[in-house]
Amino acid sequence: MLEKKTIEYEKAVLIGVMNRTQNEEKVTEYLDELEFLTYTAGGEVSKRFVQRIDLPNPKTYIGSGKMLEVEAYVVENNIGTVIFDDELSPGQQRNIERQLKCKILDRTSLILDIFAQRAQTSYARTQVELAQYEYLLPRLTGLWTHLERQKGGIGMRGPGETEIETDRRIVRDRIALLKKKLLKVDKQMETQRGNRGALVRVALVGYTNVGKSTLMNVISKSEVFAEDKLFATLDTTVRKVVVGNLPFLLTDTVGFIRKLPTQLVESFKSTLDEVREADLLLHVVDISHPNFEDHIDSVNQILSEIKSNDKRTIMVFNKIDQFTHDTIDEDDLITEKTSKHFTIDEWKNTWMQRVGDNSIFISALNKENLEEFRKRIYDEVRDIHVTRFPYNNFLYPENLDEY
């Protein structure tokens, strides 16, 4: 008889700071996202701590008074993990671990852990391993203080490497080996991309958990893994799609996130080549999220980093079935109307109006407005195809009757 498997979540505490550039509402949103990341990694948040501070403490990130408050809660509630919303320096992490005597993670190490769990293929695992080693290298001192022999003095002189130097060398060698391995796979993938011929390439990009994989499944009639968790998709998936009588390649890419670790952007550059080489980007946005405009900015920033921000793009506003807005009572003369009170029609009359035909509103899950979406994609892909092959114009008439 099979035993029922129960998942045990690690008890965790979240810590964020409020400064001049971040108000209380913004910090709450960031910690909500950090809590979702924690849940995705297998943790359960017991409490959040927020401190108003202009500059982080160089030793412990938060002030000594707040640190004592966190320490008391950790001891009293037997907390095993404390997670900070920003990246900690190796020194800060060392000092905090010494005081709290539990596992200390920052946003970067948490995202790296989720990527390590989600990586399925050998290629993705290699990319994540490289990012983890690059993150680990400057933090080795904190992990091996009990083996270090660099204090000098009586009994400490002698030939040979110290343990810490040995480990640093091993990690550097491993990083070099992984980079060579990725370089080899990159060449293979470049050959694969070349073998795909001159088909038009369309790439789905967007913040994590906006419904890219669900949309991929609907358009391509395939079964790409999709889940309501952050970074459900790590491995790039390419499918041949035919709309009407027009074939093209559709790529599902890794989701972006605010403060995406630089190690990951670096190690996943080859995966992002699919975005660089795409003829058309479908920027998928979760319009039901209260801060979707910030998500758009985060994605555009990463697209700019990989030099893909000038590509032909269609904004796909997904999850219209989950969209809600705040309302103001007729007799309420005090509340000021803000973007939180906008309906979808009112949103269309804001900056979205400037996007014009390059925006579309759908629900991939409930298949709302998908015919209009297919027609828009068809027109765009056909325009690229006809530009590339002018003599093929007669093969692709402007209708979708055969679809």
Coordinates of C-alpha atoms in Angstrom, one line a residue:
M1 CA 0.0 0.0 0.0
L2 CA 1.4 3.4 -1.0
E3 CA 1.9 5.9 1.8
K4 CA 0.3 9.3 1.5
K5 CA 3.0 11.8 0.8
T6 CA 2.8 15.1 2.8
I7 CA 4.9 18.1 1.9
E8 CA 6.6 19.7 4.9
Y9 CA 7.2 23.4 4.4
E10 CA 10.1 25.2 6.1
K11 CA 9.1 27.9 8.5
A12 CA 10.6 31.2 7.3
V13 CA 10.7 34.9 8.2
L14 CA 10.9 37.7 5.6
I15 CA 12.8 40.9 6.1
G16 CA 12.4 44.1 4.0
V17 CA 13.4 47.7 4.3
M18 CA 11.5 50.9 3.6
N19 CA 13.6 53.8 2.3
R20 CA 13.1 57.1 0.5
T21 CA 12.4 55.4 -2.9
Q22 CA 10.1 52.7 -1.5
N23 CA 6.9 53.6 0.3
E24 CA 4.9 51.2 2.5
E25 CA 2.7 50.0 -0.4
K26 CA 5.7 49.2 -2.6
V27 CA 7.4 47.3 0.2
T28 CA 4.3 45.3 0.8
E29 CA 4.1 44.4 -2.9
Y30 CA 7.8 43.3 -2.9
L31 CA 7.3 41.2 0.2
D32 CA 4.1 39.6 -1.3
E33 CA 6.3 38.5 -4.3
L34 CA 9.0 37.3 -2.0
E35 CA 6.4 35.3 -0.1
F36 CA 5.3 33.7 -3.3
L37 CA 8.9 32.9 -4.2
T38 CA 9.3 31.3 -0.7
Y39 CA 6.2 29.2 -1.2
T40 CA 7.4 28.1 -4.6
A41 CA 10.7 27.1 -3.1
G42 CA 9.0 25.0 -0.4
G43 CA 8.7 27.5 2.5
E44 CA 6.0 28.8 4.7
V45 CA 6.1 32.4 5.9
S46 CA 5.5 32.9 9.6
K47 CA 6.1 36.6 9.9
R48 CA 7.4 39.7 8.1
F49 CA 9.7 42.3 9.5
V50 CA 10.0 45.8 7.8
Q51 CA 12.3 48.5 8.9
R52 CA 12.3 52.2 7.8
I53 CA 16.0 52.9 7.1
D54 CA 17.6 55.3 4.6
L55 CA 20.8 53.2 4.1
P56 CA 21.2 49.5 5.0
N57 CA 23.5 48.7 7.9
P58 CA 26.9 47.6 6.3
K59 CA 27.3 44.9 9.0
T60 CA 23.8 43.4 9.4
Y61 CA 21.7 45.1 6.7
I62 CA 19.0 46.1 9.3
G63 CA 19.6 48.0 12.5
S64 CA 20.8 46.4 15.8
G65 CA 17.4 46.9 17.5
K66 CA 15.4 45.3 14.7
M67 CA 18.0 42.5 14.6
L68 CA 17.4 41.7 18.3
E69 CA 13.6 41.7 17.6
V70 CA 14.1 39.2 14.8
E71 CA 16.4 37.1 16.9
A72 CA 13.9 36.9 19.7
Y73 CA 11.1 35.8 17.3
V74 CA 13.4 33.2 15.6
V75 CA 14.4 31.6 18.9
E76 CA 10.8 31.6 20.3
N77 CA 9.2 30.1 17.2
N78 CA 12.0 27.8 16.2
I79 CA 12.4 29.4 12.7
G80 CA 14.9 27.7 10.4
T81 CA 15.2 30.2 7.6
V82 CA 15.4 34.0 7.4
I83 CA 15.0 35.6 4.0
F84 CA 16.0 39.1 3.0
D85 CA 14.4 40.9 0.0
D86 CA 17.7 42.4 -1.3
E87 CA 21.0 40.8 -2.0
L88 CA 23.3 40.6 1.0
S89 CA 27.1 41.1 0.9
P90 CA 29.2 38.1 2.0
G91 CA 30.1 40.0 5.1
Q92 CA 26.5 40.9 6.0
Q93 CA 25.4 37.3 5.5
R94 CA 28.3 36.0 7.8
N95 CA 27.4 38.5 10.5
I96 CA 23.7 37.8 10.4
E97 CA 24.3 34.0 10.5
R98 CA 26.5 34.4 13.5
Q99 CA 23.9 36.3 15.4
L100 CA 20.7 34.4 14.4
K101 CA 22.2 30.9 14.2
C102 CA 19.9 29.8 11.4
K103 CA 19.9 29.6 7.6
I104 CA 20.1 33.1 6.0
L105 CA 19.0 33.6 2.4
D106 CA 18.7 36.7 0.2
R107 CA 16.4 37.2 -2.8
T108 CA 19.2 36.0 -5.2
S109 CA 19.9 32.7 -3.4
L110 CA 16.2 32.0 -3.1
I111 CA 15.6 32.5 -6.9
L112 CA 18.7 30.3 -7.6
D113 CA 17.2 27.6 -5.4
I114 CA 13.9 27.7 -7.3
F115 CA 15.8 27.5 -10.6
A116 CA 17.8 24.5 -9.3
Q117 CA 14.5 22.7 -8.4
R118 CA 12.8 23.6 -11.8
A119 CA 15.7 22.8 -14.1
Q120 CA 14.8 19.6 -16.1
T121 CA 17.2 19.3 -18.9
S122 CA 21.0 18.9 -18.7
Y123 CA 21.5 22.2 -20.3
A124 CA 19.3 24.1 -17.9
R125 CA 20.9 22.3 -14.9
T126 CA 24.4 23.4 -16.2
Q127 CA 23.2 27.0 -16.5
V128 CA 21.8 27.0 -13.0
E129 CA 24.9 25.3 -11.6
L130 CA 27.2 28.0 -13.1
A131 CA 25.0 30.7 -11.6
Q132 CA 25.1 29.1 -8.2
Y133 CA 28.9 28.7 -8.2
E134 CA 29.4 32.3 -9.3
Y135 CA 27.2 33.4 -6.4
L136 CA 29.0 31.0 -4.0
L137 CA 32.6 31.9 -4.8
P138 CA 32.8 35.2 -2.8
R139 CA 30.9 33.6 0.1
L140 CA 33.2 30.6 0.6
T141 CA 34.9 32.3 3.5
G142 CA 31.7 32.3 5.5
L143 CA 31.2 28.6 4.8
W144 CA 34.7 27.4 5.8
T145 CA 35.8 29.6 8.7
H146 CA 36.3 26.6 10.9
L147 CA 39.0 25.3 8.4
E148 CA 40.8 28.5 7.7
R149 CA 44.5 28.8 8.6
Q150 CA 45.3 32.3 7.5
K151 CA 45.5 33.8 11.0
G152 CA 49.2 33.5 11.2
G153 CA 51.4 33.2 14.3
I154 CA 52.9 30.2 16.1
G155 CA 51.9 26.9 14.6
M156 CA 50.3 28.5 11.6
R157 CA 53.4 28.8 9.4
G158 CA 54.1 26.3 6.7
P159 CA 53.9 25.3 3.1
G160 CA 50.8 24.3 1.1
E161 CA 47.4 25.8 0.5
T162 CA 44.9 26.6 3.2
E163 CA 41.5 24.8 3.0
I164 CA 39.7 27.9 1.9
E165 CA 42.2 28.5 -1.0
T166 CA 41.8 24.9 -2.1
D167 CA 38.0 25.3 -2.2
R168 CA 38.3 28.5 -4.1
R169 CA 40.5 26.9 -6.7
I170 CA 38.1 23.9 -7.0
V171 CA 35.1 26.3 -7.5
R172 CA 37.0 28.4 -10.1
D173 CA 38.0 25.3 -12.0
R174 CA 34.4 24.1 -11.9
I175 CA 33.2 27.5 -13.2
A176 CA 35.7 27.3 -16.1
L177 CA 34.6 23.8 -16.9
L178 CA 30.9 24.7 -16.9
K179 CA 31.5 27.7 -19.2
K180 CA 33.3 25.4 -21.7
K181 CA 30.4 23.0 -21.5
L182 CA 27.9 25.8 -22.1
L183 CA 29.9 27.1 -25.0
K184 CA 29.8 23.7 -26.7
V185 CA 26.1 23.4 -26.2
D186 CA 25.6 27.0 -27.4
K187 CA 27.2 26.1 -30.7
Q188 CA 24.9 23.0 -31.0
M189 CA 21.9 25.2 -30.3
E190 CA 23.1 27.8 -32.8
T191 CA 23.3 25.0 -35.4
Q192 CA 19.7 23.9 -34.5
R193 CA 18.4 27.4 -34.9
G194 CA 20.1 27.6 -38.3
N195 CA 18.5 24.3 -39.3
R196 CA 15.0 25.7 -38.7
G197 CA 15.2 27.4 -42.0
A198 CA 13.7 30.8 -42.7
L199 CA 10.5 30.3 -40.8
V200 CA 9.3 33.4 -39.0
R201 CA 10.2 33.2 -35.3
V202 CA 7.8 34.4 -32.6
A203 CA 8.9 34.5 -28.9
L204 CA 6.7 34.8 -25.8
V205 CA 8.3 37.0 -23.2
G206 CA 7.0 38.5 -19.9
Y207 CA 7.1 38.5 -16.1
T208 CA 7.0 35.2 -14.4
N209 CA 3.6 33.6 -13.8
V210 CA 1.7 35.7 -16.4
G211 CA 0.4 32.7 -18.4
K212 CA 3.0 32.4 -21.2
S213 CA 3.0 28.6 -21.0
T214 CA -0.8 28.4 -20.9
L215 CA -1.0 30.6 -24.0
M216 CA 1.7 28.5 -25.7
N217 CA -0.5 25.4 -25.1
V218 CA -3.6 27.0 -26.5
I219 CA -1.9 28.4 -29.6
S220 CA 0.2 25.3 -30.4
K221 CA -2.2 22.7 -29.2
S222 CA 0.7 21.1 -27.2
E223 CA 1.1 20.3 -23.5
V224 CA 3.9 22.4 -22.2
F225 CA 4.1 22.3 -18.4
A226 CA 2.2 25.2 -16.8
E227 CA 1.6 25.8 -13.1
D228 CA 0.4 28.7 -10.9
K229 CA 3.9 29.1 -9.4
L230 CA 6.9 31.4 -10.2
F231 CA 9.3 30.1 -12.8
A232 CA 7.2 27.0 -13.7
T233 CA 9.1 27.1 -17.1
L234 CA 12.9 27.2 -17.3
D235 CA 13.6 25.2 -20.4
T236 CA 13.0 27.0 -23.7
T237 CA 10.3 25.2 -25.7
V238 CA 9.9 25.7 -29.5
R239 CA 6.8 24.5 -31.4
K240 CA 5.8 24.8 -35.0
V241 CA 2.4 26.5 -35.2
V242 CA 0.1 26.9 -38.2
V243 CA -2.5 29.7 -38.2
G244 CA -4.6 29.6 -41.4
N245 CA -2.2 28.3 -43.9
L246 CA 0.8 30.1 -42.5
P247 CA 3.5 28.2 -40.5
F248 CA 5.8 29.9 -37.9
L249 CA 7.9 28.9 -34.9
L250 CA 6.6 29.8 -31.4
T251 CA 9.1 29.9 -28.4
D252 CA 8.2 29.9 -24.7
T253 CA 11.0 31.4 -22.7
V254 CA 11.9 31.7 -19.0
G255 CA 9.9 34.3 -17.1
F256 CA 11.6 37.5 -15.9
I257 CA 11.3 39.0 -12.4
R258 CA 12.3 42.2 -10.6
K259 CA 15.9 42.1 -9.5
L260 CA 16.7 39.1 -11.6
P261 CA 20.1 38.0 -10.3
T262 CA 22.9 39.1 -12.6
Q263 CA 24.4 35.6 -12.4
L264 CA 21.2 34.2 -14.0
V265 CA 21.0 36.8 -16.7
E266 CA 24.7 36.0 -17.5
S267 CA 24.3 32.2 -17.5
F268 CA 21.0 32.2 -19.3
K269 CA 22.2 34.4 -22.1
S270 CA 22.2 31.5 -24.6
T271 CA 18.6 30.7 -23.6
L272 CA 17.7 34.3 -24.2
D273 CA 19.3 34.0 -27.7
E274 CA 15.9 32.7 -28.7
V275 CA 14.5 36.1 -27.8
R276 CA 17.3 37.9 -29.6
E277 CA 16.8 36.0 -32.8
A278 CA 13.0 36.3 -32.8
D279 CA 11.3 38.3 -35.5
L280 CA 8.3 39.1 -33.3
L281 CA 7.9 39.3 -29.5
L282 CA 4.6 38.7 -27.7
H283 CA 5.0 40.5 -24.4
V284 CA 2.5 38.8 -22.2
V285 CA 1.2 40.9 -19.2
D286 CA -1.0 39.7 -16.3
I287 CA -3.5 42.6 -16.3
S288 CA -5.2 41.3 -13.2
H289 CA -2.0 42.0 -11.1
P290 CA -2.4 45.4 -9.3
N291 CA 1.2 46.4 -10.3
F292 CA 1.3 45.1 -13.8
E293 CA 2.9 48.4 -15.0
D294 CA 6.0 47.7 -12.8
H295 CA 6.2 44.2 -14.3
I296 CA 6.2 45.7 -17.8
D297 CA 9.1 48.1 -16.8
S298 CA 11.1 45.1 -15.4
V299 CA 10.7 43.1 -18.6
N300 CA 11.6 46.0 -20.8
Q301 CA 14.7 46.6 -18.7
I302 CA 15.9 43.0 -19.2
L303 CA 15.0 43.2 -22.9
S304 CA 17.2 46.3 -23.0
E305 CA 20.0 44.4 -21.3
I306 CA 20.0 41.7 -23.9
K307 CA 19.6 44.3 -26.8
S308 CA 16.1 43.1 -27.8
N309 CA 14.0 46.2 -26.8
D310 CA 13.7 47.5 -30.4
K311 CA 12.1 44.4 -31.8
R312 CA 8.6 44.4 -33.3
T313 CA 6.3 43.7 -30.2
I314 CA 2.7 43.0 -29.5
M315 CA 1.4 43.6 -26.0
V316 CA -0.8 40.7 -24.9
F317 CA -2.8 41.6 -21.8
N318 CA -3.8 38.2 -20.3
K319 CA -6.1 37.1 -17.5
I320 CA -8.9 39.5 -18.3
D321 CA -11.3 37.0 -16.6
Q322 CA -9.5 37.7 -13.3
F323 CA -9.3 41.4 -13.6
T324 CA -11.1 43.4 -10.9
H325 CA -11.0 47.1 -10.0
D326 CA -11.8 49.2 -6.9
T327 CA -15.1 51.2 -7.0
I328 CA -16.0 54.5 -5.5
D329 CA -19.5 55.0 -4.1
E330 CA -21.6 57.7 -5.7
D331 CA -21.9 59.6 -2.4
D332 CA -18.1 59.3 -1.7
L333 CA -16.7 62.8 -2.3
I334 CA -13.4 62.2 -0.6
T335 CA -11.8 59.3 -2.3
E336 CA -9.7 60.3 -5.2
K337 CA -9.9 58.2 -8.4
T338 CA -6.6 56.5 -9.2
S339 CA -5.5 53.7 -11.6
K340 CA -6.8 51.2 -9.1
H341 CA -10.3 52.3 -10.0
F342 CA -9.8 52.0 -13.8
T343 CA -11.9 49.5 -15.7
I344 CA -10.3 47.7 -18.7
D345 CA -12.0 50.2 -21.1
E346 CA -10.5 53.1 -19.1
W347 CA -7.1 51.5 -19.1
K348 CA -7.4 51.3 -22.9
N349 CA -7.7 55.1 -23.0
T350 CA -4.5 55.6 -21.0
W351 CA -0.9 55.1 -22.4
M352 CA -2.3 51.8 -23.9
Q353 CA -3.9 54.0 -26.6
R354 CA -0.5 54.9 -27.9
V355 CA 0.3 51.2 -28.4
G356 CA -2.8 51.1 -30.7
D357 CA -3.1 47.9 -32.7
N358 CA -0.1 46.4 -31.0
S359 CA -2.1 45.5 -27.9
I360 CA -4.7 42.9 -27.4
F361 CA -6.8 41.7 -24.4
I362 CA -7.3 38.0 -23.8
S363 CA -7.8 35.2 -21.3
A364 CA -5.7 32.2 -22.3
L365 CA -7.3 30.0 -19.6
N366 CA -10.9 30.7 -20.6
K367 CA -10.0 31.2 -24.3
E368 CA -11.6 34.7 -24.5
N369 CA -10.8 36.8 -27.6
L370 CA -8.5 34.2 -29.0
E371 CA -9.9 34.5 -32.5
E372 CA -9.0 38.2 -32.5
F373 CA -5.6 37.3 -31.1
R374 CA -4.9 34.7 -33.9
K375 CA -6.0 37.2 -36.5
R376 CA -3.6 39.7 -35.1
I377 CA -0.7 37.2 -35.0
Y378 CA -1.5 36.0 -38.5
D379 CA -1.4 39.6 -39.9
E380 CA 1.9 40.3 -38.2
V381 CA 3.6 37.0 -39.2
R382 CA 2.3 37.3 -42.7
D383 CA 3.7 40.8 -43.1
I384 CA 7.2 39.5 -41.9
H385 CA 6.9 36.5 -44.2
V386 CA 5.9 38.5 -47.3
T387 CA 8.8 40.9 -46.7
R388 CA 11.2 38.0 -46.5
F389 CA 9.7 36.1 -49.5
P390 CA 7.9 38.6 -51.8
Y391 CA 7.3 35.9 -54.4
N392 CA 5.2 33.9 -51.7
N393 CA 2.6 36.6 -51.4
F394 CA 0.0 34.7 -53.5
L395 CA 0.4 31.6 -51.2
Y396 CA -0.9 33.5 -48.1
P397 CA -4.1 35.3 -48.9
E398 CA -5.4 37.7 -46.2
N399 CA -8.0 35.5 -44.6
L400 CA -8.3 32.8 -42.0
D401 CA -11.1 30.8 -43.6
E402 CA -9.0 27.6 -43.6
Y403 CA -8.3 27.8 -39.9

